[in-house]
mmCIF file of C-alpha atoms and ligand atoms in Angstrom:
data_model
loop_
_atom_site.group_PDB
_atom_site.id
_atom_site.type_symbol
_atom_site.label_atom_id
_atom_site.label_comp_id
_atom_site.label_asym_id
_atom_site.label_seq_id
_atom_site.Cartn_x
_atom_site.Cartn_y
_atom_site.Cartn_z
ATOM 1 C CA UNK A 148 -3.704 -6.583 -18.922
ATOM 2 C CA UNK A 149 -2.418 -10.110 -19.680
ATOM 3 C CA UNK A 150 1.322 -10.631 -19.603
ATOM 4 C CA UNK A 151 1.413 -12.768 -22.778
ATOM 5 C CA UNK A 152 4.351 -14.679 -21.408
ATOM 6 C CA UNK A 153 5.394 -17.989 -22.911
ATOM 7 C CA UNK A 154 5.884 -20.877 -20.436
ATOM 8 C CA UNK A 155 9.705 -20.696 -20.881
ATOM 9 C CA UNK A 156 9.740 -17.185 -19.471
ATOM 10 C CA UNK A 157 7.241 -18.009 -16.719
ATOM 11 C CA UNK A 158 9.455 -20.883 -15.642
ATOM 12 C CA UNK A 159 12.207 -18.377 -14.798
ATOM 13 C CA UNK A 160 10.063 -16.487 -12.298
ATOM 14 C CA UNK A 161 10.315 -19.191 -9.653
ATOM 15 C CA UNK A 162 13.958 -18.212 -9.069
ATOM 16 C CA UNK A 163 12.930 -14.637 -8.376
ATOM 17 C CA UNK A 164 10.337 -15.859 -5.894
ATOM 18 C CA UNK A 165 12.789 -18.113 -4.158
ATOM 19 C CA UNK A 166 15.660 -15.612 -4.036
ATOM 20 C CA UNK A 167 16.534 -14.658 -0.477
ATOM 21 C CA UNK A 168 19.227 -12.008 -0.735
ATOM 22 C CA UNK A 169 19.185 -8.825 -2.797
ATOM 23 C CA UNK A 170 22.033 -10.188 -4.909
ATOM 24 C CA UNK A 171 20.073 -13.354 -5.660
ATOM 25 C CA UNK A 172 16.965 -11.353 -6.477
ATOM 26 C CA UNK A 173 18.870 -9.131 -8.900
ATOM 27 C CA UNK A 174 20.498 -12.079 -10.680
ATOM 28 C CA UNK A 175 17.204 -13.975 -10.935
ATOM 29 C CA UNK A 176 15.298 -10.936 -12.189
ATOM 30 C CA UNK A 177 17.966 -10.288 -14.837
ATOM 31 C CA UNK A 178 17.621 -13.869 -15.996
ATOM 32 C CA UNK A 179 13.833 -13.531 -16.112
ATOM 33 C CA UNK A 180 14.057 -10.312 -18.143
ATOM 34 C CA UNK A 181 16.354 -11.905 -20.692
ATOM 35 C CA UNK A 182 13.888 -14.772 -21.134
ATOM 36 C CA UNK A 183 10.945 -12.463 -21.876
ATOM 37 C CA UNK A 184 10.343 -12.080 -25.621
ATOM 38 C CA UNK A 185 10.256 -8.388 -26.525
ATOM 39 C CA UNK A 186 7.123 -7.333 -28.362
ATOM 40 C CA UNK A 187 4.114 -5.054 -27.916
ATOM 41 C CA UNK A 188 2.310 -7.580 -25.739
ATOM 42 C CA UNK A 189 5.081 -7.750 -23.155
ATOM 43 C CA UNK A 190 5.926 -4.040 -23.177
ATOM 44 C CA UNK A 191 4.203 -3.187 -19.880
ATOM 45 C CA UNK A 192 5.625 -6.149 -18.066
ATOM 46 C CA UNK A 193 9.135 -5.333 -19.313
ATOM 47 C CA UNK A 194 8.817 -1.731 -18.189
ATOM 48 C CA UNK A 195 7.731 -2.869 -14.742
ATOM 49 C CA UNK A 196 10.443 -5.538 -14.495
ATOM 50 C CA UNK A 197 13.293 -3.244 -15.537
ATOM 51 C CA UNK A 198 12.143 -0.596 -13.049
ATOM 52 C CA UNK A 199 11.948 -3.201 -10.320
ATOM 53 C CA UNK A 200 15.469 -4.274 -11.245
ATOM 54 C CA UNK A 201 16.908 -0.776 -11.011
ATOM 55 C CA UNK A 202 15.151 -0.312 -7.680
ATOM 56 C CA UNK A 203 16.691 -3.510 -6.297
ATOM 57 C CA UNK A 204 20.103 -2.355 -7.520
ATOM 58 C CA UNK A 205 19.664 0.953 -5.702
ATOM 59 C CA UNK A 206 18.688 -0.888 -2.536
ATOM 60 C CA UNK A 207 21.844 -2.954 -2.812
ATOM 61 C CA UNK A 208 23.950 0.183 -3.293
ATOM 62 C CA UNK A 209 22.430 1.731 -0.186
ATOM 63 C CA UNK A 210 23.040 -1.426 1.817
ATOM 64 C CA UNK A 211 26.699 -1.406 0.785
ATOM 65 C CA UNK A 212 27.079 2.266 1.673
ATOM 66 C CA UNK A 213 25.554 1.689 5.093
ATOM 67 C CA UNK A 214 27.855 -1.281 5.731
ATOM 68 C CA UNK A 215 30.891 0.910 5.379
ATOM 69 C CA UNK A 216 29.198 3.343 7.733
ATOM 70 C CA UNK A 217 28.672 6.166 5.303
ATOM 71 C CA UNK A 218 25.687 7.560 3.533
ATOM 72 C CA UNK A 219 22.210 8.361 4.761
ATOM 73 C CA UNK A 220 19.340 5.947 5.210
ATOM 74 C CA UNK A 221 16.414 6.075 2.848
ATOM 75 C CA UNK A 222 14.324 3.381 4.444
ATOM 76 C CA UNK A 223 11.952 4.621 7.177
ATOM 77 C CA UNK A 224 11.081 2.301 10.064
ATOM 78 C CA UNK A 225 7.316 2.053 10.561
ATOM 79 C CA UNK A 226 5.780 3.581 13.681
ATOM 80 C CA UNK A 227 2.194 4.002 14.809
ATOM 81 C CA UNK A 228 -0.793 2.196 13.307
ATOM 82 C CA UNK A 229 0.131 2.727 9.660
ATOM 83 C CA UNK A 230 2.626 4.455 7.397
ATOM 84 C CA UNK A 231 1.520 6.811 4.619
ATOM 85 C CA UNK A 232 4.023 8.155 2.112
ATOM 86 C CA UNK A 233 3.484 11.575 0.526
ATOM 87 C CA UNK A 234 4.369 11.666 -3.154
ATOM 88 C CA UNK A 235 4.236 14.592 -5.507
ATOM 89 C CA UNK A 236 5.855 17.063 -7.820
ATOM 90 C CA UNK A 237 8.597 19.336 -6.508
ATOM 91 C CA UNK A 238 7.289 22.305 -4.486
ATOM 92 C CA UNK A 239 3.768 20.888 -4.232
ATOM 93 C CA UNK A 240 3.944 21.519 -0.482
ATOM 94 C CA UNK A 241 4.668 18.106 1.024
ATOM 95 C CA UNK A 242 7.133 19.390 3.580
ATOM 96 C CA UNK A 243 4.823 22.187 4.717
ATOM 97 C CA UNK A 244 2.005 19.636 5.037
ATOM 98 C CA UNK A 245 4.233 17.421 7.176
ATOM 99 C CA UNK A 246 5.126 20.386 9.366
ATOM 100 C CA UNK A 247 1.460 21.344 9.815
ATOM 101 C CA UNK A 248 0.047 17.853 10.320
ATOM 102 C CA UNK A 249 2.697 16.177 12.455
ATOM 103 C CA UNK A 250 5.227 16.746 15.203
ATOM 104 C CA UNK A 251 8.108 16.773 12.688
ATOM 105 C CA UNK A 252 10.413 19.764 12.832
ATOM 106 C CA UNK A 253 10.879 20.432 9.133
ATOM 107 C CA UNK A 254 10.945 23.522 6.979
ATOM 108 C CA UNK A 255 9.358 24.137 3.622
ATOM 109 C CA UNK A 256 11.386 25.905 0.989
ATOM 110 C CA UNK A 257 10.535 27.720 -2.243
ATOM 111 C CA UNK A 258 13.385 25.894 -3.947
ATOM 112 C CA UNK A 259 12.200 22.751 -5.742
ATOM 113 C CA UNK A 260 13.712 19.409 -4.707
ATOM 114 C CA UNK A 261 14.794 20.809 -1.368
ATOM 115 C CA UNK A 262 13.812 17.586 0.412
ATOM 116 C CA UNK A 263 16.451 15.024 -0.476
ATOM 117 C CA UNK A 264 15.822 12.446 2.250
ATOM 118 C CA UNK A 265 12.520 11.043 3.489
ATOM 119 C CA UNK A 266 11.283 12.665 6.692
ATOM 120 C CA UNK A 267 8.801 10.990 9.031
ATOM 121 C CA UNK A 268 6.334 12.580 11.429
ATOM 122 C CA UNK A 269 3.448 11.338 13.573
ATOM 123 C CA UNK A 270 -0.083 12.547 12.916
ATOM 124 C CA UNK A 271 -2.852 12.094 15.455
ATOM 125 C CA UNK A 272 -6.297 10.866 14.531
ATOM 126 C CA UNK A 273 -8.396 10.782 17.709
ATOM 127 C CA UNK A 274 -6.673 8.024 19.721
ATOM 128 C CA UNK A 275 -4.375 6.569 17.052
ATOM 129 C CA UNK A 276 -1.136 7.757 15.538
ATOM 130 C CA UNK A 277 -0.418 7.523 11.833
ATOM 131 C CA UNK A 278 3.054 7.992 10.435
ATOM 132 C CA UNK A 279 3.415 10.380 7.514
ATOM 133 C CA UNK A 280 6.567 10.238 5.432
ATOM 134 C CA UNK A 281 7.537 13.239 3.323
ATOM 135 C CA UNK A 282 9.297 11.716 0.323
ATOM 136 C CA UNK A 283 11.772 13.466 -1.966
ATOM 137 C CA UNK A 284 9.815 14.831 -4.921
ATOM 138 C CA UNK A 285 9.301 13.012 -8.189
ATOM 139 C CA UNK A 286 9.128 14.991 -11.434
ATOM 140 C CA UNK A 287 6.276 12.861 -12.776
ATOM 141 C CA UNK A 288 5.970 12.931 -16.540
ATOM 142 C CA UNK A 289 9.504 14.113 -17.183
ATOM 143 C CA UNK A 290 11.124 10.690 -17.159
ATOM 144 C CA UNK A 291 13.359 9.472 -14.386
ATOM 145 C CA UNK A 292 15.439 12.595 -13.960
ATOM 146 C CA UNK A 293 16.374 12.261 -10.296
ATOM 147 C CA UNK A 294 18.820 9.860 -8.721
ATOM 148 C CA UNK A 295 16.411 8.926 -5.893
ATOM 149 C CA UNK A 296 13.582 7.964 -8.245
ATOM 150 C CA UNK A 297 13.745 4.230 -7.548
ATOM 151 C CA UNK A 298 14.170 4.757 -3.822
ATOM 152 C CA UNK A 299 11.156 7.057 -3.537
ATOM 153 C CA UNK A 300 9.105 4.472 -5.432
ATOM 154 C CA UNK A 301 10.482 1.849 -3.042
ATOM 155 C CA UNK A 302 9.246 3.924 -0.087
ATOM 156 C CA UNK A 303 5.760 3.948 -1.581
ATOM 157 C CA UNK A 304 5.905 0.221 -2.247
ATOM 158 C CA UNK A 305 6.734 -0.482 1.401
ATOM 159 C CA UNK A 306 4.148 1.916 2.823
ATOM 160 C CA UNK A 307 0.618 1.035 3.907
ATOM 161 C CA UNK A 308 -0.808 3.930 1.946
ATOM 162 C CA UNK A 309 -0.026 6.808 -0.397
ATOM 163 C CA UNK A 310 -0.951 10.487 -0.255
ATOM 164 C CA UNK A 311 -0.548 12.008 -3.684
ATOM 165 C CA UNK A 312 0.032 15.737 -3.285
ATOM 166 C CA UNK A 313 -0.943 17.921 -6.221
ATOM 167 C CA UNK A 314 -0.245 21.658 -6.541
ATOM 168 C CA UNK A 315 -3.587 23.281 -7.394
ATOM 169 C CA UNK A 316 -1.871 26.417 -8.663
ATOM 170 C CA UNK A 317 -0.293 24.443 -11.505
ATOM 171 C CA UNK A 318 -1.638 22.108 -14.207
ATOM 172 C CA UNK A 319 -3.653 19.616 -12.140
ATOM 173 C CA UNK A 320 -4.506 17.299 -15.023
ATOM 174 C CA UNK A 321 -0.858 16.974 -16.056
ATOM 175 C CA UNK A 322 0.371 16.315 -12.516
ATOM 176 C CA UNK A 323 -2.271 13.738 -11.718
ATOM 177 C CA UNK A 324 -2.344 11.919 -15.029
ATOM 178 C CA UNK A 325 1.418 11.566 -15.211
ATOM 179 C CA UNK A 326 1.717 10.488 -11.577
ATOM 180 C CA UNK A 327 -0.967 7.838 -11.864
ATOM 181 C CA UNK A 328 0.521 6.501 -15.084
ATOM 182 C CA UNK A 329 4.055 6.415 -13.751
ATOM 183 C CA UNK A 330 3.082 4.755 -10.515
ATOM 184 C CA UNK A 331 1.163 2.167 -12.487
ATOM 185 C CA UNK A 332 4.247 1.450 -14.587
ATOM 186 C CA UNK A 333 5.979 0.761 -11.305
ATOM 187 C CA UNK A 334 3.263 -1.651 -10.247
ATOM 188 C CA UNK A 335 1.680 0.739 -7.743
ATOM 189 C CA UNK A 336 -2.041 1.301 -8.209
ATOM 190 C CA UNK A 337 -3.933 3.963 -6.323
ATOM 191 C CA UNK A 338 -7.200 3.055 -4.690
ATOM 192 C CA UNK A 339 -9.172 0.011 -3.876
ATOM 193 C CA UNK A 340 -8.748 -3.292 -5.574
ATOM 194 C CA UNK A 341 -11.774 -4.978 -7.063
ATOM 195 C CA UNK A 342 -10.615 -8.371 -5.895
ATOM 196 C CA UNK A 343 -8.095 -9.592 -3.399
ATOM 197 C CA UNK A 344 -5.906 -12.332 -4.792
ATOM 198 C CA UNK A 345 -3.270 -13.565 -2.460
ATOM 199 C CA UNK A 346 -0.764 -16.248 -3.123
ATOM 200 C CA UNK A 347 1.244 -18.142 -0.530
ATOM 201 C CA UNK A 348 3.837 -20.678 -1.558
ATOM 202 C CA UNK A 349 3.945 -23.811 0.558
ATOM 203 C CA UNK A 350 6.465 -26.653 0.595
ATOM 204 C CA UNK A 351 3.936 -29.475 0.246
ATOM 205 C CA UNK A 352 0.239 -30.215 -0.169
ATOM 206 C CA UNK A 353 -0.193 -29.407 -3.846
ATOM 207 C CA UNK A 354 -2.154 -26.436 -5.117
ATOM 208 C CA UNK A 355 -5.116 -25.251 -3.091
ATOM 209 C CA UNK A 356 -7.489 -22.744 -4.592
ATOM 210 C CA UNK A 357 -9.924 -21.007 -2.286
ATOM 211 C CA UNK A 358 -12.501 -18.868 -4.035
ATOM 212 C CA UNK A 359 -14.736 -16.604 -1.968
ATOM 213 C CA UNK A 360 -16.398 -14.858 -4.860
ATOM 214 C CA UNK A 361 -15.887 -15.700 -8.488
ATOM 215 C CA UNK A 362 -13.254 -16.458 -11.102
ATOM 216 C CA UNK A 363 -14.044 -14.540 -14.288
ATOM 217 C CA UNK A 364 -13.667 -16.425 -17.570
ATOM 218 C CA UNK A 365 -11.488 -19.062 -15.963
ATOM 219 C CA UNK A 366 -11.765 -22.296 -14.037
ATOM 220 C CA UNK A 367 -9.716 -23.465 -11.050
ATOM 221 C CA UNK A 368 -7.975 -25.765 -13.526
ATOM 222 C CA UNK A 369 -6.818 -22.766 -15.569
ATOM 223 C CA UNK A 370 -5.325 -21.357 -12.375
ATOM 224 C CA UNK A 371 -3.611 -24.654 -11.674
ATOM 225 C CA UNK A 372 -2.171 -24.736 -15.190
ATOM 226 C CA UNK A 373 -0.902 -21.174 -14.850
ATOM 227 C CA UNK A 374 0.851 -22.066 -11.610
ATOM 228 C CA UNK A 375 2.436 -25.089 -13.255
ATOM 229 C CA UNK A 376 3.750 -22.812 -16.031
ATOM 230 C CA UNK A 377 5.409 -20.875 -13.232
ATOM 231 C CA UNK A 378 6.826 -24.153 -11.919
ATOM 232 C CA UNK A 379 4.785 -23.755 -8.764
ATOM 233 C CA UNK A 380 3.607 -27.111 -7.474
ATOM 234 C CA UNK A 381 2.550 -26.207 -3.952
ATOM 235 C CA UNK A 382 0.724 -23.188 -2.667
ATOM 236 C CA UNK A 383 -2.531 -21.571 -1.652
ATOM 237 C CA UNK A 384 -4.322 -19.122 -3.910
ATOM 238 C CA UNK A 385 -7.076 -17.132 -2.190
ATOM 239 C CA UNK A 386 -9.490 -15.193 -4.337
ATOM 240 C CA UNK A 387 -11.886 -12.790 -2.654
ATOM 241 C CA UNK A 388 -14.218 -10.873 -4.926
ATOM 242 C CA UNK A 389 -14.266 -11.131 -8.699
ATOM 243 C CA UNK A 390 -10.900 -11.949 -10.220
ATOM 244 C CA UNK A 391 -9.666 -12.890 -13.660
ATOM 245 C CA UNK A 392 -6.735 -15.131 -14.498
ATOM 246 C CA UNK A 393 -4.677 -11.954 -15.049
ATOM 247 C CA UNK A 394 -5.339 -10.941 -11.460
ATOM 248 C CA UNK A 395 -4.000 -14.310 -10.353
ATOM 249 C CA UNK A 396 -0.891 -13.846 -12.492
ATOM 250 C CA UNK A 397 -0.403 -10.350 -11.051
ATOM 251 C CA UNK A 398 -0.522 -11.851 -7.551
ATOM 252 C CA UNK A 399 2.253 -14.276 -8.493
ATOM 253 C CA UNK A 400 4.400 -11.602 -10.136
ATOM 254 C CA UNK A 401 3.545 -8.924 -7.576
ATOM 255 C CA UNK A 402 3.328 -6.354 -10.361
ATOM 256 C CA UNK A 403 0.014 -4.823 -9.300
ATOM 257 C CA UNK A 404 0.126 -3.510 -5.811
ATOM 258 C CA UNK A 405 -3.024 -1.608 -4.838
ATOM 259 C CA UNK A 406 -2.307 1.070 -2.274
ATOM 260 C CA UNK A 407 -4.935 2.703 -0.139
ATOM 261 C CA UNK A 408 -4.595 6.305 -1.205
ATOM 262 C CA UNK A 409 -5.922 9.805 -1.118
ATOM 263 C CA UNK A 410 -5.266 12.729 -3.414
ATOM 264 C CA UNK A 411 -4.580 16.057 -1.758
ATOM 265 C CA UNK A 412 -4.823 19.215 -3.832
ATOM 266 C CA UNK A 413 -2.693 21.810 -2.029
ATOM 267 C CA UNK A 414 -2.385 25.608 -2.276
ATOM 268 C CA UNK A 415 -6.133 26.183 -2.333
ATOM 269 C CA UNK A 416 -5.371 29.760 -1.234
ATOM 270 C CA UNK A 417 -3.871 30.625 -4.636
ATOM 271 C CA UNK A 418 -5.809 28.206 -6.863
ATOM 272 C CA UNK A 419 -8.653 28.901 -9.234
ATOM 273 C CA UNK A 420 -12.021 27.186 -8.825
ATOM 274 C CA UNK A 421 -11.447 25.373 -12.148
ATOM 275 C CA UNK A 422 -8.396 23.572 -10.683
ATOM 276 C CA UNK A 423 -10.505 22.261 -7.816
ATOM 277 C CA UNK A 424 -13.095 21.041 -10.307
ATOM 278 C CA UNK A 425 -10.497 19.247 -12.419
ATOM 279 C CA UNK A 426 -9.133 17.612 -9.267
ATOM 280 C CA UNK A 427 -12.590 16.367 -8.333
ATOM 281 C CA UNK A 428 -13.361 15.058 -11.807
ATOM 282 C CA UNK A 429 -10.103 13.133 -12.142
ATOM 283 C CA UNK A 430 -10.167 11.746 -8.599
ATOM 284 C CA UNK A 431 -13.744 10.541 -8.990
ATOM 285 C CA UNK A 432 -12.809 8.852 -12.261
ATOM 286 C CA UNK A 433 -9.960 7.096 -10.480
ATOM 287 C CA UNK A 434 -12.199 6.189 -7.556
ATOM 288 C CA UNK A 435 -9.772 7.768 -5.103
ATOM 289 C CA UNK A 436 -10.923 10.096 -2.287
ATOM 290 C CA UNK A 437 -9.639 13.657 -2.577
ATOM 291 C CA UNK A 438 -9.451 16.866 -0.624
ATOM 292 C CA UNK A 439 -8.474 20.434 -1.511
ATOM 293 C CA UNK A 440 -6.427 22.083 1.240
ATOM 294 C CA UNK A 441 -4.083 24.943 1.934
ATOM 295 C CA UNK A 442 -1.084 23.951 3.988
ATOM 296 C CA UNK A 443 -0.224 27.627 4.281
ATOM 297 C CA UNK A 444 -3.599 28.988 5.415
ATOM 298 C CA UNK A 445 -4.813 25.808 7.062
ATOM 299 C CA UNK A 446 -8.005 25.235 5.013
ATOM 300 C CA UNK A 447 -9.414 21.709 5.479
ATOM 301 C CA UNK A 448 -6.280 20.372 7.160
ATOM 302 C CA UNK A 449 -8.334 19.174 10.130
ATOM 303 C CA UNK A 450 -10.222 16.794 7.825
ATOM 304 C CA UNK A 451 -7.108 14.962 6.655
ATOM 305 C CA UNK A 452 -6.373 12.641 9.612
ATOM 306 C CA UNK A 453 -9.842 11.073 9.447
ATOM 307 C CA UNK A 454 -9.636 10.709 5.680
ATOM 308 C CA UNK A 455 -6.264 8.992 5.950
ATOM 309 C CA UNK A 456 -7.543 6.620 8.608
ATOM 310 C CA UNK A 457 -10.625 5.738 6.574
ATOM 311 C CA UNK A 458 -8.684 5.154 3.373
ATOM 312 C CA UNK A 459 -6.502 2.607 5.172
ATOM 313 C CA UNK A 460 -9.593 0.550 6.026
ATOM 314 C CA UNK A 461 -8.619 0.086 9.624
ATOM 315 C CA UNK A 462 -10.830 -0.357 12.664
ATOM 316 C CA UNK A 463 -10.219 0.317 16.353
ATOM 317 C CA UNK A 464 -11.217 -2.273 18.900
ATOM 318 C CA UNK A 465 -11.219 -1.664 22.661
ATOM 319 C CA UNK A 466 -10.751 -4.736 24.794
ATOM 320 C CA UNK A 467 -12.657 -5.053 28.051
ATOM 321 C CA UNK A 468 -11.608 -6.987 31.116
ATOM 322 C CA UNK A 469 -14.226 -9.114 32.922
ATOM 323 C CA UNK A 470 -13.717 -6.629 35.777
ATOM 324 C CA UNK A 471 -15.279 -3.990 33.555
ATOM 325 C CA UNK A 472 -12.154 -2.022 32.741
ATOM 326 C CA UNK A 473 -11.976 -0.954 29.073
ATOM 327 C CA UNK A 474 -8.566 -0.473 27.467
ATOM 328 C CA UNK A 475 -7.889 3.168 26.662
ATOM 329 C CA UNK A 476 -5.643 2.353 23.722
ATOM 330 C CA UNK A 477 -7.356 0.556 20.850
ATOM 331 C CA UNK A 478 -6.139 -2.469 18.986
ATOM 332 C CA UNK A 479 -5.909 -1.412 15.361
ATOM 333 C CA UNK A 480 -6.986 -4.130 12.948
ATOM 334 C CA UNK A 481 -7.996 -4.418 9.318
ATOM 335 C CA UNK A 482 -11.604 -3.885 8.332
ATOM 336 C CA UNK A 483 -13.327 -7.268 8.284
ATOM 337 C CA UNK A 484 -11.489 -8.441 11.408
ATOM 338 C CA UNK A 485 -13.386 -10.902 13.586
ATOM 339 C CA UNK A 486 -13.553 -11.600 17.291
ATOM 340 C CA UNK A 487 -11.036 -14.377 16.694
ATOM 341 C CA UNK A 488 -8.551 -11.834 15.261
ATOM 342 C CA UNK A 489 -8.882 -9.857 18.475
ATOM 343 C CA UNK A 490 -8.284 -12.981 20.554
ATOM 344 C CA UNK A 491 -5.189 -13.759 18.475
ATOM 345 C CA UNK A 492 -3.907 -10.216 18.847
ATOM 346 C CA UNK A 493 -4.187 -10.468 22.637
ATOM 347 C CA UNK A 494 -2.550 -13.864 23.008
ATOM 348 C CA UNK A 495 -2.460 -17.143 21.084
ATOM 349 C CA UNK A 496 -3.781 -18.991 24.151
ATOM 350 C CA UNK A 497 -6.861 -16.744 24.069
ATOM 351 C CA UNK A 498 -7.615 -17.876 20.545
ATOM 352 C CA UNK A 499 -7.085 -21.536 21.382
ATOM 353 C CA UNK A 500 -9.277 -21.518 24.497
ATOM 354 C CA UNK A 501 -11.906 -19.175 23.118
ATOM 355 C CA UNK A 502 -15.421 -19.744 24.523
ATOM 356 C CA UNK A 503 -17.477 -16.688 23.551
ATOM 357 C CA UNK A 504 -17.306 -12.909 23.540
ATOM 358 C CA UNK A 505 -19.512 -10.031 24.597
ATOM 359 C CA UNK A 506 -19.578 -6.887 22.492
ATOM 360 C CA UNK A 507 -20.696 -3.309 22.837
ATOM 361 C CA UNK A 508 -20.684 -0.658 20.130
ATOM 362 C CA UNK A 509 -21.477 -0.320 16.416
ATOM 363 C CA UNK A 510 -21.535 -4.037 15.561
ATOM 364 C CA UNK A 511 -23.561 -5.111 18.615
ATOM 365 C CA UNK A 512 -27.305 -5.699 18.190
ATOM 366 C CA UNK A 513 -27.671 -4.651 21.826
ATOM 367 C CA UNK A 514 -25.094 -3.735 24.479
ATOM 368 C CA UNK A 515 -23.264 -6.784 25.752
ATOM 369 C CA UNK A 516 -24.427 -9.067 22.927
ATOM 370 C CA UNK A 517 -22.954 -12.554 23.173
ATOM 371 C CA UNK A 518 -21.190 -13.578 19.903
ATOM 372 C CA UNK A 519 -18.967 -16.341 18.505
ATOM 373 C CA UNK A 520 -15.444 -16.107 17.135
ATOM 374 C CA UNK A 521 -16.550 -15.380 13.544
ATOM 375 C CA UNK A 522 -18.448 -12.212 14.409
ATOM 376 C CA UNK A 523 -17.196 -9.351 12.199
ATOM 377 C CA UNK A 524 -16.319 -6.238 14.177
ATOM 378 C CA UNK A 525 -16.656 -2.543 13.396
ATOM 379 C CA UNK A 526 -14.646 0.547 14.255
ATOM 380 C CA UNK A 527 -15.240 1.493 17.880
ATOM 381 C CA UNK A 528 -16.425 -1.888 19.176
ATOM 382 C CA UNK A 529 -15.680 -2.931 22.738
ATOM 383 C CA UNK A 530 -14.921 -6.636 23.077
ATOM 384 C CA UNK A 531 -14.745 -8.839 26.133
ATOM 385 C CA UNK A 532 -13.396 -12.294 25.419
ATOM 386 C CA UNK A 533 -14.211 -15.293 27.589
ATOM 387 C CA UNK A 534 -11.726 -18.126 27.379
HETATM 388 N N1 GTP B 182 0.465 29.694 -1.263
HETATM 389 C C1 GTP B 182 0.814 28.540 -0.747
HETATM 390 N N2 GTP B 182 2.094 28.159 -0.731
HETATM 391 C C2 GTP B 182 2.414 26.953 -0.210
HETATM 392 C C3 GTP B 182 1.429 26.086 0.305
HETATM 393 N N3 GTP B 182 2.054 24.957 0.715
HETATM 394 C C4 GTP B 182 3.354 25.130 0.475
HETATM 395 N N4 GTP B 182 3.577 26.338 -0.083
HETATM 396 C C5 GTP B 182 4.881 26.919 -0.467
HETATM 397 O O1 GTP B 182 5.374 26.201 -1.575
HETATM 398 C C6 GTP B 182 6.798 26.077 -1.488
HETATM 399 C C7 GTP B 182 7.190 24.604 -1.505
HETATM 400 O O2 GTP B 182 6.715 23.979 -0.341
HETATM 401 P P1 GTP B 182 7.398 22.661 0.225
HETATM 402 O O3 GTP B 182 6.546 22.179 1.348
HETATM 403 O O4 GTP B 182 8.829 22.864 0.508
HETATM 404 O O5 GTP B 182 7.211 21.729 -1.051
HETATM 405 P P2 GTP B 182 7.749 20.217 -1.281
HETATM 406 O O6 GTP B 182 6.673 19.486 -1.957
HETATM 407 O O7 GTP B 182 8.230 19.675 0.004
HETATM 408 O O8 GTP B 182 8.920 20.468 -2.315
HETATM 409 P P3 GTP B 182 10.405 19.887 -2.438
HETATM 410 O O9 GTP B 182 10.677 18.945 -1.333
HETATM 411 O O10 GTP B 182 11.302 21.091 -2.375
HETATM 412 O O11 GTP B 182 10.452 19.292 -3.795
HETATM 413 C C8 GTP B 182 7.204 26.760 -0.198
HETATM 414 O O12 GTP B 182 7.618 28.070 -0.494
HETATM 415 C C9 GTP B 182 5.924 26.783 0.615
HETATM 416 O O13 GTP B 182 5.862 27.823 1.530
HETATM 417 C C10 GTP B 182 0.064 26.516 0.281
HETATM 418 O O14 GTP B 182 -0.863 25.853 0.716
HETATM 419 N N5 GTP B 182 -0.177 27.763 -0.268
HETATM 420 MG MG1 MG B 183 10.027 19.041 0.582
#
């Protein structure tokens, strides 16, 4: 959806991008909002911007409270290979899921909204640990009726992935549709992006546009003009896949954040078959993987760790010493990682003095294949780097 912003409003965004402190961000965002003309075409952007503003204000409040030494922390430090936040309606079973899937000592309760602070726990998938965070519930579809609304959304924004928990014994369509819509209004999109557009501001060098794929209905000059509207004179725009000019604008504004996600339908033990079917239909339409489970009885819980790992698009690489010793703990990298990424992860000097590598495993044509630094690795590969 295009933002329909006039250049005067776009020109204000640069201050938001350059703001360092929360206070600066809030002031700059307020200025941006007041410069946006209010009409149908800017409705979505305004909704997103005002939500972002209230979230920043809540973050500032929390920071102040913590400074004076009072008040609990909402932010959860990342641990393990990735952090997944569980979102859902009250009493959908998030806390019981956390208790069953992780080492966290938490207790479920029949009283809705009983979790008022995020609770982390570590879940094992084979030889990696993933962090699950049980977030205070959101009453999706009922408007922002809870004081932690912005902070729970903030948790999801910071996480590497989202697990949307749906109660199969209640109206599945209503829960899912309202959650997806509300998250979208907050700039959080479930599932895989069609294109990756990243934008990095630089201090010199003009505008560089790198397209690995295709710009739809736009030329690199249109991108350049858009950036100039935003008063951006230096930076690198990388486009991987098929992207439109709106995707580029979303990368600048940061108002479309695709999160790797899965949808978990819980309480299979008391749900009707029709609920499971509705879950499947909606999830397939969204293009998001789903699973029906029972946290209480244990149905399908053993399938969740693998599903989470796969949705995050991570791969495990085992480094091998020339002596033959293979590391027991994997390096966890993003799908698409190359031998060079492994070298960098070990040590920068390894990357600089790289000669060649030998690989074993799924991406090797034969065991011990000799490859260059650009070789793309797969989950489970063993890599020996020669520098
Ligand atoms: N039958 C059944 N009940 C479940 C299941 N999972 C959770 N429950 C029950 O549902 C109630 C709510 O579970 P919680 O895990 O506390 O739900 P929550 O999503 O954390 O809810 P709040 O944090 O309170 O908003 C509790 O009484 C649980 O025992 C399930 O798979 N089947
Ligand atoms: Mg709970």
